[in-house]
mmCIF file of C-alpha atoms in Angstrom:
data_model
loop_
_atom_site.group_PDB
_atom_site.id
_atom_site.type_symbol
_atom_site.label_atom_id
_atom_site.label_comp_id
_atom_site.label_asym_id
_atom_site.label_seq_id
_atom_site.Cartn_x
_atom_site.Cartn_y
_atom_site.Cartn_z
ATOM 1 C CA MET A 1 28.279 0.562 -18.966
ATOM 2 C CA SER A 2 26.325 3.342 -16.343
ATOM 3 C CA LEU A 3 23.426 2.203 -13.509
ATOM 4 C CA VAL A 4 20.841 3.471 -16.033
ATOM 5 C CA ALA A 5 22.254 1.895 -19.052
ATOM 6 C CA ARG A 6 22.078 -1.383 -17.135
ATOM 7 C CA ILE A 7 18.681 -0.947 -16.290
ATOM 8 C CA GLU A 8 17.446 -0.230 -19.503
ATOM 9 C CA ALA A 9 19.410 -2.945 -20.868
ATOM 10 C CA ALA A 10 17.882 -5.072 -18.492
ATOM 11 C CA THR A 11 13.741 -4.417 -19.081
ATOM 12 C CA PRO A 12 12.303 -6.881 -21.253
ATOM 13 C CA ALA A 13 10.807 -5.155 -24.448
ATOM 14 C CA HIS A 14 6.885 -6.314 -23.589
ATOM 15 C CA ARG A 15 7.143 -4.939 -20.368
ATOM 16 C CA ASP A 16 4.682 -2.412 -19.879
ATOM 17 C CA ARG A 17 6.233 0.334 -18.187
ATOM 18 C CA THR A 18 3.124 2.396 -17.252
ATOM 19 C CA ILE A 19 2.331 -0.355 -14.801
ATOM 20 C CA ASP A 20 5.359 -0.339 -13.494
ATOM 21 C CA ALA A 21 4.992 3.480 -13.042
ATOM 22 C CA LEU A 22 1.749 3.124 -11.529
ATOM 23 C CA ARG A 23 3.272 0.508 -9.312
ATOM 24 C CA ALA A 24 6.122 2.694 -7.947
ATOM 25 C CA VAL A 25 3.431 5.432 -7.197
ATOM 26 C CA ALA A 26 1.504 3.229 -5.385
ATOM 27 C CA ILE A 27 4.276 2.099 -3.362
ATOM 28 C CA VAL A 28 5.806 5.373 -2.441
ATOM 29 C CA GLY A 29 2.286 6.311 -1.751
ATOM 30 C CA VAL A 30 1.664 4.108 0.979
ATOM 31 C CA VAL A 31 4.966 4.444 2.072
ATOM 32 C CA LEU A 32 5.036 8.181 3.057
ATOM 33 C CA GLY A 33 1.099 7.955 3.916
ATOM 34 C CA HIS A 34 2.290 5.263 6.930
ATOM 35 C CA TRP A 35 5.525 7.943 7.553
ATOM 36 C CA LEU A 36 3.298 10.739 8.000
ATOM 37 C CA VAL A 37 0.534 9.487 9.918
ATOM 38 C CA SER A 38 2.450 6.736 12.132
ATOM 39 C CA ALA A 39 3.262 9.223 15.135
ATOM 40 C CA VAL A 40 5.069 7.220 17.770
ATOM 41 C CA VAL A 41 4.910 9.451 21.469
ATOM 42 C CA SER A 42 6.490 8.980 24.188
ATOM 43 C CA ASP A 43 5.657 9.885 27.596
ATOM 44 C CA PRO A 44 7.374 12.637 28.943
ATOM 45 C CA ALA A 45 7.868 10.693 32.330
ATOM 46 C CA ARG A 46 8.768 7.941 31.157
ATOM 47 C CA PRO A 47 10.269 7.956 27.782
ATOM 48 C CA ALA A 48 10.679 4.643 26.862
ATOM 49 C CA ALA A 49 6.807 4.143 27.509
ATOM 50 C CA TRP A 50 5.050 4.755 23.795
ATOM 51 C CA HIS A 51 1.741 5.068 22.486
ATOM 52 C CA GLY A 52 0.741 5.542 18.790
ATOM 53 C CA ALA A 53 -1.575 9.013 17.556
ATOM 54 C CA SER A 54 -2.401 10.628 14.825
ATOM 55 C CA PRO A 55 -2.468 14.104 13.536
ATOM 56 C CA LEU A 56 -5.283 13.702 11.390
ATOM 57 C CA ALA A 57 -7.663 13.614 14.365
ATOM 58 C CA ASP A 58 -7.529 16.864 14.719
ATOM 59 C CA ARG A 59 -6.908 18.399 11.681
ATOM 60 C CA PRO A 60 -9.750 18.025 9.517
ATOM 61 C CA ALA A 61 -7.842 20.179 6.635
ATOM 62 C CA LEU A 62 -5.125 17.227 6.148
ATOM 63 C CA ILE A 63 -7.625 14.699 4.822
ATOM 64 C CA PRO A 64 -7.327 15.644 1.088
ATOM 65 C CA ALA A 65 -3.879 14.182 1.546
ATOM 66 C CA THR A 66 -5.146 10.969 2.340
ATOM 67 C CA TRP A 67 -7.213 10.683 -1.273
ATOM 68 C CA LEU A 68 -3.554 10.919 -2.817
ATOM 69 C CA LEU A 69 -1.691 8.979 -0.129
ATOM 70 C CA GLN A 70 -3.933 5.671 -0.428
ATOM 71 C CA THR A 71 -2.860 4.145 -3.044
ATOM 72 C CA LEU A 72 -3.508 0.193 -2.464
ATOM 73 C CA GLY A 73 -5.970 0.189 -5.228
ATOM 74 C CA LEU A 74 -3.507 1.177 -7.640
ATOM 75 C CA PHE A 75 -1.256 -1.816 -6.248
ATOM 76 C CA PHE A 76 -3.882 -4.299 -6.704
ATOM 77 C CA PHE A 77 -4.522 -3.310 -10.095
ATOM 78 C CA ALA A 78 -1.205 -3.295 -11.021
ATOM 79 C CA GLY A 79 -1.143 -6.899 -9.567
ATOM 80 C CA GLY A 80 -4.131 -7.868 -11.192
ATOM 81 C CA TYR A 81 -2.586 -6.436 -14.950
ATOM 82 C CA ALA A 82 0.820 -8.482 -13.777
ATOM 83 C CA ALA A 83 -1.109 -11.534 -13.140
ATOM 84 C CA ALA A 84 -3.292 -11.657 -16.337
ATOM 85 C CA ARG A 85 -0.005 -11.156 -18.471
ATOM 86 C CA GLY A 86 2.322 -13.425 -16.393
ATOM 87 C CA SER A 87 -0.072 -16.718 -16.078
ATOM 88 C CA ARG A 88 -1.193 -16.969 -19.265
ATOM 89 C CA GLY A 89 -0.249 -20.810 -20.201
ATOM 90 C CA ARG A 90 2.032 -21.512 -17.847
ATOM 91 C CA ALA A 91 -0.240 -20.989 -14.424
ATOM 92 C CA LEU A 92 1.333 -23.177 -11.750
ATOM 93 C CA PRO A 93 4.899 -22.123 -12.705
ATOM 94 C CA TRP A 94 4.206 -18.861 -12.052
ATOM 95 C CA LEU A 95 1.931 -19.256 -9.238
ATOM 96 C CA ALA A 96 5.241 -20.854 -7.464
ATOM 97 C CA ALA A 97 7.563 -18.074 -8.448
ATOM 98 C CA ARG A 98 4.775 -15.181 -7.626
ATOM 99 C CA PHE A 99 4.596 -16.613 -4.279
ATOM 100 C CA THR A 100 8.189 -17.555 -3.385
ATOM 101 C CA ARG A 101 8.739 -13.588 -4.146
ATOM 102 C CA LEU A 102 6.118 -12.383 -1.676
ATOM 103 C CA ALA A 103 6.983 -14.697 0.783
ATOM 104 C CA ARG A 104 10.727 -14.506 1.220
ATOM 105 C CA PRO A 105 11.290 -10.786 2.247
ATOM 106 C CA VAL A 106 8.521 -11.571 4.850
ATOM 107 C CA ALA A 107 10.469 -14.515 6.085
ATOM 108 C CA VAL A 108 13.462 -12.405 6.713
ATOM 109 C CA LEU A 109 11.905 -9.669 7.848
ATOM 110 C CA ALA A 110 10.564 -12.513 10.837
ATOM 111 C CA ILE A 111 14.215 -13.886 10.811
ATOM 112 C CA VAL A 112 15.659 -10.385 12.211
ATOM 113 C CA TRP A 113 12.409 -9.211 14.250
ATOM 114 C CA VAL A 114 11.324 -11.669 16.102
ATOM 115 C CA PRO A 115 14.733 -11.939 18.108
ATOM 116 C CA ALA A 116 14.537 -8.028 18.609
ATOM 117 C CA TRP A 117 10.763 -8.516 19.961
ATOM 118 C CA LEU A 118 11.799 -10.680 22.314
ATOM 119 C CA LEU A 119 15.465 -8.744 23.243
ATOM 120 C CA LEU A 120 12.462 -5.823 24.009
ATOM 121 C CA SER A 121 10.729 -7.826 26.358
ATOM 122 C CA VAL A 122 13.395 -9.292 28.006
ATOM 123 C CA MET A 123 14.666 -5.941 28.377
ATOM 124 C CA SER A 124 11.011 -4.922 30.134
ATOM 125 C CA ALA A 125 10.288 -2.695 27.619
ATOM 126 C CA PRO A 126 6.525 -1.488 28.610
ATOM 127 C CA GLU A 127 3.425 -2.956 27.267
ATOM 128 C CA SER A 128 2.555 0.292 25.070
ATOM 129 C CA THR A 129 5.785 0.095 23.405
ATOM 130 C CA LEU A 130 5.492 -3.199 22.280
ATOM 131 C CA HIS A 131 2.047 -2.732 21.297
ATOM 132 C CA VAL A 132 3.362 0.205 19.018
ATOM 133 C CA VAL A 133 6.262 -1.539 17.499
ATOM 134 C CA ARG A 134 4.036 -4.739 17.132
ATOM 135 C CA SER A 135 1.336 -2.488 15.539
ATOM 136 C CA LEU A 136 3.266 -0.420 13.147
ATOM 137 C CA LEU A 137 5.213 -3.869 11.982
ATOM 138 C CA VAL A 138 2.578 -6.504 11.555
ATOM 139 C CA HIS A 139 -0.627 -3.913 10.390
ATOM 140 C CA PRO A 140 1.074 -2.955 7.261
ATOM 141 C CA LEU A 141 1.916 -6.888 6.327
ATOM 142 C CA TRP A 142 -2.466 -7.663 6.130
ATOM 143 C CA PHE A 143 -2.525 -6.836 2.595
ATOM 144 C CA LEU A 144 -0.095 -9.460 1.612
ATOM 145 C CA LEU A 145 -2.141 -12.193 2.964
ATOM 146 C CA VAL A 146 -5.302 -10.334 0.582
ATOM 147 C CA PHE A 147 -2.617 -10.325 -2.264
ATOM 148 C CA LEU A 148 -1.609 -13.773 -2.022
ATOM 149 C CA ALA A 149 -5.033 -14.520 -2.176
ATOM 150 C CA LEU A 150 -6.129 -13.109 -5.294
ATOM 151 C CA THR A 151 -3.097 -14.436 -6.653
ATOM 152 C CA GLY A 152 -3.583 -18.213 -5.856
ATOM 153 C CA CYS A 153 -6.948 -17.193 -7.610
ATOM 154 C CA ALA A 154 -5.632 -15.078 -10.430
ATOM 155 C CA PRO A 155 -6.430 -18.036 -13.069
ATOM 156 C CA LEU A 156 -10.021 -18.338 -11.895
ATOM 157 C CA LEU A 157 -10.110 -14.617 -11.852
ATOM 158 C CA ARG A 158 -8.889 -13.997 -15.225
ATOM 159 C CA ALA A 159 -11.147 -16.605 -16.512
ATOM 160 C CA ALA A 160 -14.039 -14.797 -14.757
ATOM 161 C CA VAL A 161 -12.921 -11.655 -16.971
ATOM 162 C CA THR A 162 -12.505 -13.333 -20.105
ATOM 163 C CA ARG A 163 -16.188 -14.775 -19.948
ATOM 164 C CA TYR A 164 -18.183 -11.651 -18.395
ATOM 165 C CA GLY A 165 -16.141 -8.858 -18.958
ATOM 166 C CA LEU A 166 -16.585 -6.186 -16.396
ATOM 167 C CA TRP A 167 -19.495 -7.622 -15.275
ATOM 168 C CA SER A 168 -17.372 -9.943 -13.093
ATOM 169 C CA LEU A 169 -16.844 -6.890 -10.771
ATOM 170 C CA VAL A 170 -20.369 -7.041 -9.885
ATOM 171 C CA PRO A 171 -20.076 -9.612 -6.819
ATOM 172 C CA SER A 172 -16.957 -7.530 -5.179
ATOM 173 C CA VAL A 173 -18.538 -4.535 -5.365
ATOM 174 C CA ALA A 174 -22.197 -6.343 -3.471
ATOM 175 C CA LEU A 175 -20.096 -7.876 -1.326
ATOM 176 C CA VAL A 176 -18.639 -4.487 -0.142
ATOM 177 C CA ALA A 177 -22.000 -2.740 -0.315
ATOM 178 C CA ALA A 178 -23.805 -5.999 2.024
ATOM 179 C CA GLY A 179 -20.335 -5.180 4.385
ATOM 180 C CA ASP A 180 -20.939 -1.413 4.843
ATOM 181 C CA VAL A 181 -24.423 -1.884 5.584
ATOM 182 C CA THR A 182 -23.480 -4.587 8.089
ATOM 183 C CA ARG A 183 -21.088 -1.818 9.884
ATOM 184 C CA HIS A 184 -23.444 0.816 10.203
ATOM 185 C CA LEU A 185 -26.258 -1.562 11.666
ATOM 186 C CA GLY A 186 -23.123 -2.906 14.100
ATOM 187 C CA THR A 187 -24.185 -6.525 12.800
ATOM 188 C CA ALA A 188 -22.131 -8.822 11.532
ATOM 189 C CA ASP A 189 -18.376 -8.611 11.803
ATOM 190 C CA TRP A 190 -17.598 -11.909 10.406
ATOM 191 C CA LEU A 191 -17.989 -10.326 7.322
ATOM 192 C CA HIS A 192 -15.019 -8.477 7.368
ATOM 193 C CA PRO A 193 -12.525 -11.096 6.320
ATOM 194 C CA VAL A 194 -14.766 -11.372 3.348
ATOM 195 C CA THR A 195 -15.358 -7.943 2.619
ATOM 196 C CA THR A 196 -11.611 -7.044 2.750
ATOM 197 C CA VAL A 197 -10.480 -9.646 0.015
ATOM 198 C CA ALA A 198 -13.616 -8.794 -2.278
ATOM 199 C CA GLY A 199 -12.887 -5.291 -1.878
ATOM 200 C CA TRP A 200 -9.573 -5.544 -3.311
ATOM 201 C CA ALA A 201 -10.719 -8.089 -5.732
ATOM 202 C CA ALA A 202 -12.407 -4.807 -7.865
ATOM 203 C CA PRO A 203 -9.425 -2.981 -8.986
ATOM 204 C CA TYR A 204 -7.467 -6.368 -8.894
ATOM 205 C CA LEU A 205 -9.972 -7.463 -11.921
ATOM 206 C CA LEU A 206 -9.725 -3.936 -13.246
ATOM 207 C CA GLY A 207 -6.474 -4.925 -13.838
ATOM 208 C CA ILE A 208 -7.007 -8.461 -15.147
ATOM 209 C CA ALA A 209 -9.462 -6.036 -17.789
ATOM 210 C CA LEU A 210 -7.090 -3.870 -18.677
ATOM 211 C CA ALA A 211 -4.367 -6.562 -19.706
ATOM 212 C CA GLN A 212 -6.751 -8.874 -21.952
ATOM 213 C CA GLY A 213 -8.259 -5.505 -23.418
ATOM 214 C CA VAL A 214 -11.550 -5.901 -21.904
ATOM 215 C CA LEU A 215 -11.472 -2.274 -19.910
ATOM 216 C CA PRO A 216 -11.687 -0.001 -22.819
ATOM 217 C CA ARG A 217 -9.885 3.327 -23.256
ATOM 218 C CA ARG A 218 -12.819 5.555 -22.843
ATOM 219 C CA ALA A 219 -12.936 4.176 -18.953
ATOM 220 C CA GLY A 220 -10.519 6.934 -17.814
ATOM 221 C CA PRO A 221 -12.940 9.606 -18.664
ATOM 222 C CA VAL A 222 -16.197 7.747 -17.153
ATOM 223 C CA LEU A 223 -13.842 6.498 -14.067
ATOM 224 C CA LEU A 224 -12.502 9.905 -12.973
ATOM 225 C CA PRO A 225 -15.556 11.547 -12.783
ATOM 226 C CA GLY A 226 -17.944 8.740 -11.519
ATOM 227 C CA GLY A 227 -15.506 7.794 -8.826
ATOM 228 C CA ILE A 228 -15.531 11.492 -7.550
ATOM 229 C CA ALA A 229 -19.435 11.617 -7.666
ATOM 230 C CA VAL A 230 -19.899 8.752 -5.818
ATOM 231 C CA GLY A 231 -17.193 9.307 -3.054
ATOM 232 C CA ALA A 232 -18.634 12.625 -2.458
ATOM 233 C CA GLY A 233 -22.094 11.406 -2.563
ATOM 234 C CA LEU A 234 -21.166 9.172 0.230
ATOM 235 C CA VAL A 235 -19.213 11.446 2.646
ATOM 236 C CA LEU A 236 -21.770 14.453 1.885
ATOM 237 C CA LEU A 237 -25.135 11.991 2.001
ATOM 238 C CA ALA A 238 -24.639 8.696 3.690
ATOM 239 C CA GLY A 239 -22.247 9.542 6.530
ATOM 240 C CA TYR A 240 -19.071 7.774 5.200
ATOM 241 C CA PRO A 241 -15.787 9.346 6.939
ATOM 242 C CA ALA A 242 -14.149 11.587 4.563
ATOM 243 C CA SER A 243 -10.442 9.912 5.389
ATOM 244 C CA ALA A 244 -9.372 7.656 3.308
ATOM 245 C CA VAL A 245 -7.760 5.931 6.255
ATOM 246 C CA GLY A 246 -8.836 5.336 9.685
ATOM 247 C CA VAL A 247 -8.824 8.343 11.990
ATOM 248 C CA PRO A 248 -9.144 8.422 15.653
ATOM 249 C CA GLY A 249 -12.743 8.962 16.679
ATOM 250 C CA ASP A 250 -14.383 8.245 13.284
ATOM 251 C CA GLY A 251 -16.328 5.071 14.385
ATOM 252 C CA TRP A 252 -15.003 2.982 11.581
ATOM 253 C CA SER A 253 -12.672 3.130 8.899
ATOM 254 C CA ASN A 254 -12.973 3.142 4.964
ATOM 255 C CA LEU A 255 -9.886 0.837 4.854
ATOM 256 C CA ASP A 256 -10.225 -1.708 7.162
ATOM 257 C CA PRO A 257 -12.367 -3.068 5.483
ATOM 258 C CA PRO A 258 -12.183 -1.417 2.351
ATOM 259 C CA SER A 259 -15.854 0.578 2.083
ATOM 260 C CA LEU A 260 -17.446 1.558 -1.011
ATOM 261 C CA PHE A 261 -15.335 4.954 -0.626
ATOM 262 C CA ALA A 262 -12.125 3.334 -0.362
ATOM 263 C CA LEU A 263 -13.382 1.515 -4.131
ATOM 264 C CA ALA A 264 -14.602 4.968 -5.328
ATOM 265 C CA LEU A 265 -11.071 6.479 -5.023
ATOM 266 C CA ALA A 266 -9.979 3.470 -6.746
ATOM 267 C CA ALA A 267 -12.002 4.506 -8.832
ATOM 268 C CA ALA A 268 -11.049 7.930 -9.268
ATOM 269 C CA GLN A 269 -6.866 7.419 -9.273
ATOM 270 C CA LEU A 270 -7.388 4.710 -11.841
ATOM 271 C CA GLY A 271 -9.119 6.940 -14.058
ATOM 272 C CA VAL A 272 -6.274 9.672 -13.865
ATOM 273 C CA PHE A 273 -3.909 6.966 -15.151
ATOM 274 C CA LEU A 274 -5.882 5.911 -17.963
ATOM 275 C CA LEU A 275 -6.519 9.542 -19.046
ATOM 276 C CA VAL A 276 -2.317 10.417 -18.832
ATOM 277 C CA ARG A 277 -1.191 6.618 -19.726
ATOM 278 C CA ASP A 278 -0.264 7.036 -23.108
ATOM 279 C CA ARG A 279 1.561 10.604 -22.440
ATOM 280 C CA LEU A 280 3.315 8.597 -19.506
ATOM 281 C CA ALA A 281 4.407 5.783 -22.270
ATOM 282 C CA ALA A 282 6.257 8.433 -24.220
ATOM 283 C CA ARG A 283 7.739 9.933 -21.343
ATOM 284 C CA LEU A 284 8.962 6.085 -19.841
ATOM 285 C CA ARG A 285 11.174 5.743 -22.934
ATOM 286 C CA ARG A 286 13.548 7.982 -21.666
ATOM 287 C CA PRO A 287 15.935 5.848 -19.600
ATOM 288 C CA VAL A 288 16.629 8.768 -16.909
ATOM 289 C CA VAL A 289 12.851 8.437 -16.305
ATOM 290 C CA TRP A 290 12.779 5.009 -16.476
ATOM 291 C CA ALA A 291 15.806 3.824 -14.381
ATOM 292 C CA PRO A 292 14.589 4.722 -10.840
ATOM 293 C CA ILE A 293 11.188 3.742 -11.440
ATOM 294 C CA ALA A 294 12.595 -0.119 -12.815
ATOM 295 C CA ALA A 295 14.764 0.011 -9.452
ATOM 296 C CA LEU A 296 11.672 0.441 -7.261
ATOM 297 C CA ASN A 297 10.172 -2.182 -8.841
ATOM 298 C CA LEU A 298 12.454 -4.664 -9.002
ATOM 299 C CA ALA A 299 12.849 -3.934 -4.818
ATOM 300 C CA ALA A 300 9.166 -3.561 -4.391
ATOM 301 C CA MET A 301 8.883 -6.198 -1.396
ATOM 302 C CA THR A 302 11.757 -5.082 0.128
ATOM 303 C CA VAL A 303 10.999 -1.480 0.574
ATOM 304 C CA TYR A 304 7.413 -2.208 1.509
ATOM 305 C CA CYS A 305 8.628 -5.163 4.006
ATOM 306 C CA TRP A 306 11.286 -2.411 5.631
ATOM 307 C CA HIS A 307 9.405 0.897 5.617
ATOM 308 C CA GLN A 308 7.976 0.641 9.550
ATOM 309 C CA THR A 309 11.289 -0.729 10.369
ATOM 310 C CA ALA A 310 12.943 2.776 8.887
ATOM 311 C CA LEU A 311 11.207 4.804 10.680
ATOM 312 C CA LEU A 312 11.312 2.674 14.196
ATOM 313 C CA LEU A 313 15.010 2.577 13.666
ATOM 314 C CA VAL A 314 15.179 6.549 13.589
ATOM 315 C CA THR A 315 12.568 6.430 16.565
ATOM 316 C CA PHE A 316 14.736 4.121 18.486
ATOM 317 C CA ALA A 317 17.732 6.814 17.759
ATOM 318 C CA GLY A 318 15.864 9.780 18.334
ATOM 319 C CA MET A 319 15.163 8.928 21.772
ATOM 320 C CA THR A 320 18.675 9.786 22.828
ATOM 321 C CA LEU A 321 17.989 13.376 22.288
ATOM 322 C CA GLY A 322 14.794 13.685 24.010
ATOM 323 C CA ARG A 323 11.366 14.440 22.373
ATOM 324 C CA LEU A 324 12.688 16.156 19.053
ATOM 325 C CA PRO A 325 10.232 18.088 17.077
ATOM 326 C CA GLY A 326 8.280 15.267 14.362
ATOM 327 C CA LEU A 327 9.966 12.646 16.711
ATOM 328 C CA LEU A 328 8.035 11.084 20.002
ATOM 329 C CA ASP A 329 6.219 14.466 20.335
ATOM 330 C CA GLU A 330 2.699 14.971 20.361
ATOM 331 C CA PRO A 331 0.868 15.361 16.864
ATOM 332 C CA ALA A 332 -0.150 19.129 17.764
ATOM 333 C CA GLY A 333 0.954 22.360 16.542
ATOM 334 C CA ALA A 334 3.581 22.511 13.563
ATOM 335 C CA TRP A 335 4.005 18.854 13.874
ATOM 336 C CA PRO A 336 3.043 17.679 10.281
ATOM 337 C CA VAL A 337 5.704 20.045 8.882
ATOM 338 C CA HIS A 338 7.821 19.097 11.290
ATOM 339 C CA ARG A 339 7.298 15.605 10.299
ATOM 340 C CA LEU A 340 8.118 16.592 6.624
ATOM 341 C CA LEU A 341 11.735 17.398 7.792
ATOM 342 C CA TRP A 342 12.086 13.869 9.332
ATOM 343 C CA LEU A 343 11.046 11.938 5.463
ATOM 344 C CA PRO A 344 14.794 12.335 4.282
ATOM 345 C CA VAL A 345 16.065 10.465 7.277
ATOM 346 C CA PHE A 346 13.412 7.947 7.321
ATOM 347 C CA ALA A 347 14.341 7.504 3.596
ATOM 348 C CA LEU A 348 18.035 7.177 4.090
ATOM 349 C CA ALA A 349 17.526 4.384 7.027
ATOM 350 C CA LEU A 350 15.275 2.968 4.403
ATOM 351 C CA ALA A 351 17.629 2.920 1.280
ATOM 352 C CA GLY A 352 20.129 1.448 3.672
ATOM 353 C CA LEU A 353 17.794 -1.603 5.127
ATOM 354 C CA SER A 354 16.920 -2.243 1.213
ATOM 355 C CA SER A 355 20.597 -2.130 0.219
ATOM 356 C CA ALA A 356 20.868 -5.155 2.636
ATOM 357 C CA PHE A 357 17.774 -6.965 2.242
ATOM 358 C CA HIS A 358 16.927 -6.544 -1.219
ATOM 359 C CA ARG A 359 19.148 -9.597 -2.065
ATOM 360 C CA PHE A 360 16.312 -11.769 -0.739
ATOM 361 C CA GLU A 361 13.975 -10.906 -3.137
ATOM 362 C CA LYS A 362 15.845 -11.582 -5.873
#
């Protein structure tokens, strides 16, 4: 039996393939986004001394790409949908299995990288290099804490959607708005963890609403233009940064913690999904289309945990060849084009890592 046929046969009939496709898009968007904006620059005088940089800092023309590649809202939406479907009538066993699947790949990542980190320290790696490595590895994992918190609250959030419908989103949006006000005023930094959870709770609740039939079919034509209008208004009238991710010099990020702009972007993206969902479902019945999406969903946590390791491995290897274009050089000039040429190399490294470590996610 071919690989495509085996994946097709192993797929439960009740599984919503459009949600799996959405999750796959979210994972690919996050991975590509990190690879494209994570410039690791070596010092010409000290090649082992690295610092981080962003190609977005001096290129406003690249900002629209962040609207496509910042897909965390889609991921939390898919998580909410899965939580609503999976926790029905058996919340505790589902929570235990969910926490295990989320935690195990992270534990394996730590088992591998803690000794590697100690080795870098013993070898007297420059502090700036240690900072870059630590940031690339640890920062992407912050969302897992939020995801775990929302997963633990899934039965309560499901009950809230059942009782209050879409009105259950109001507290989340209100908390994000309050957090934005405090950021503009430069006060109450302690609210940031609260607004981070509240911000991603909004798409999570929308996913629950879809699973429970509370989100109407007409929501797509409302969310898409509504999200675009709100996002444009926040940038043009309220002074929000236009980038969906943090850019050095912007003052504050739409992503850390998520702002109203991040929620507007998630709404617009989800509007597109809801508009094309029926046609997408028809295409996903074809095994050749469904197989890669199913395979990526089976390895989603492994891919997410190890994608920055793939970038670092290629970067470490590149040190032996000097400052190659798009690798270890300043993100200036044609750097974005050169970085695109490195994506297949990163992907090949990630495929090897996923093959080695996916067994711990099963």
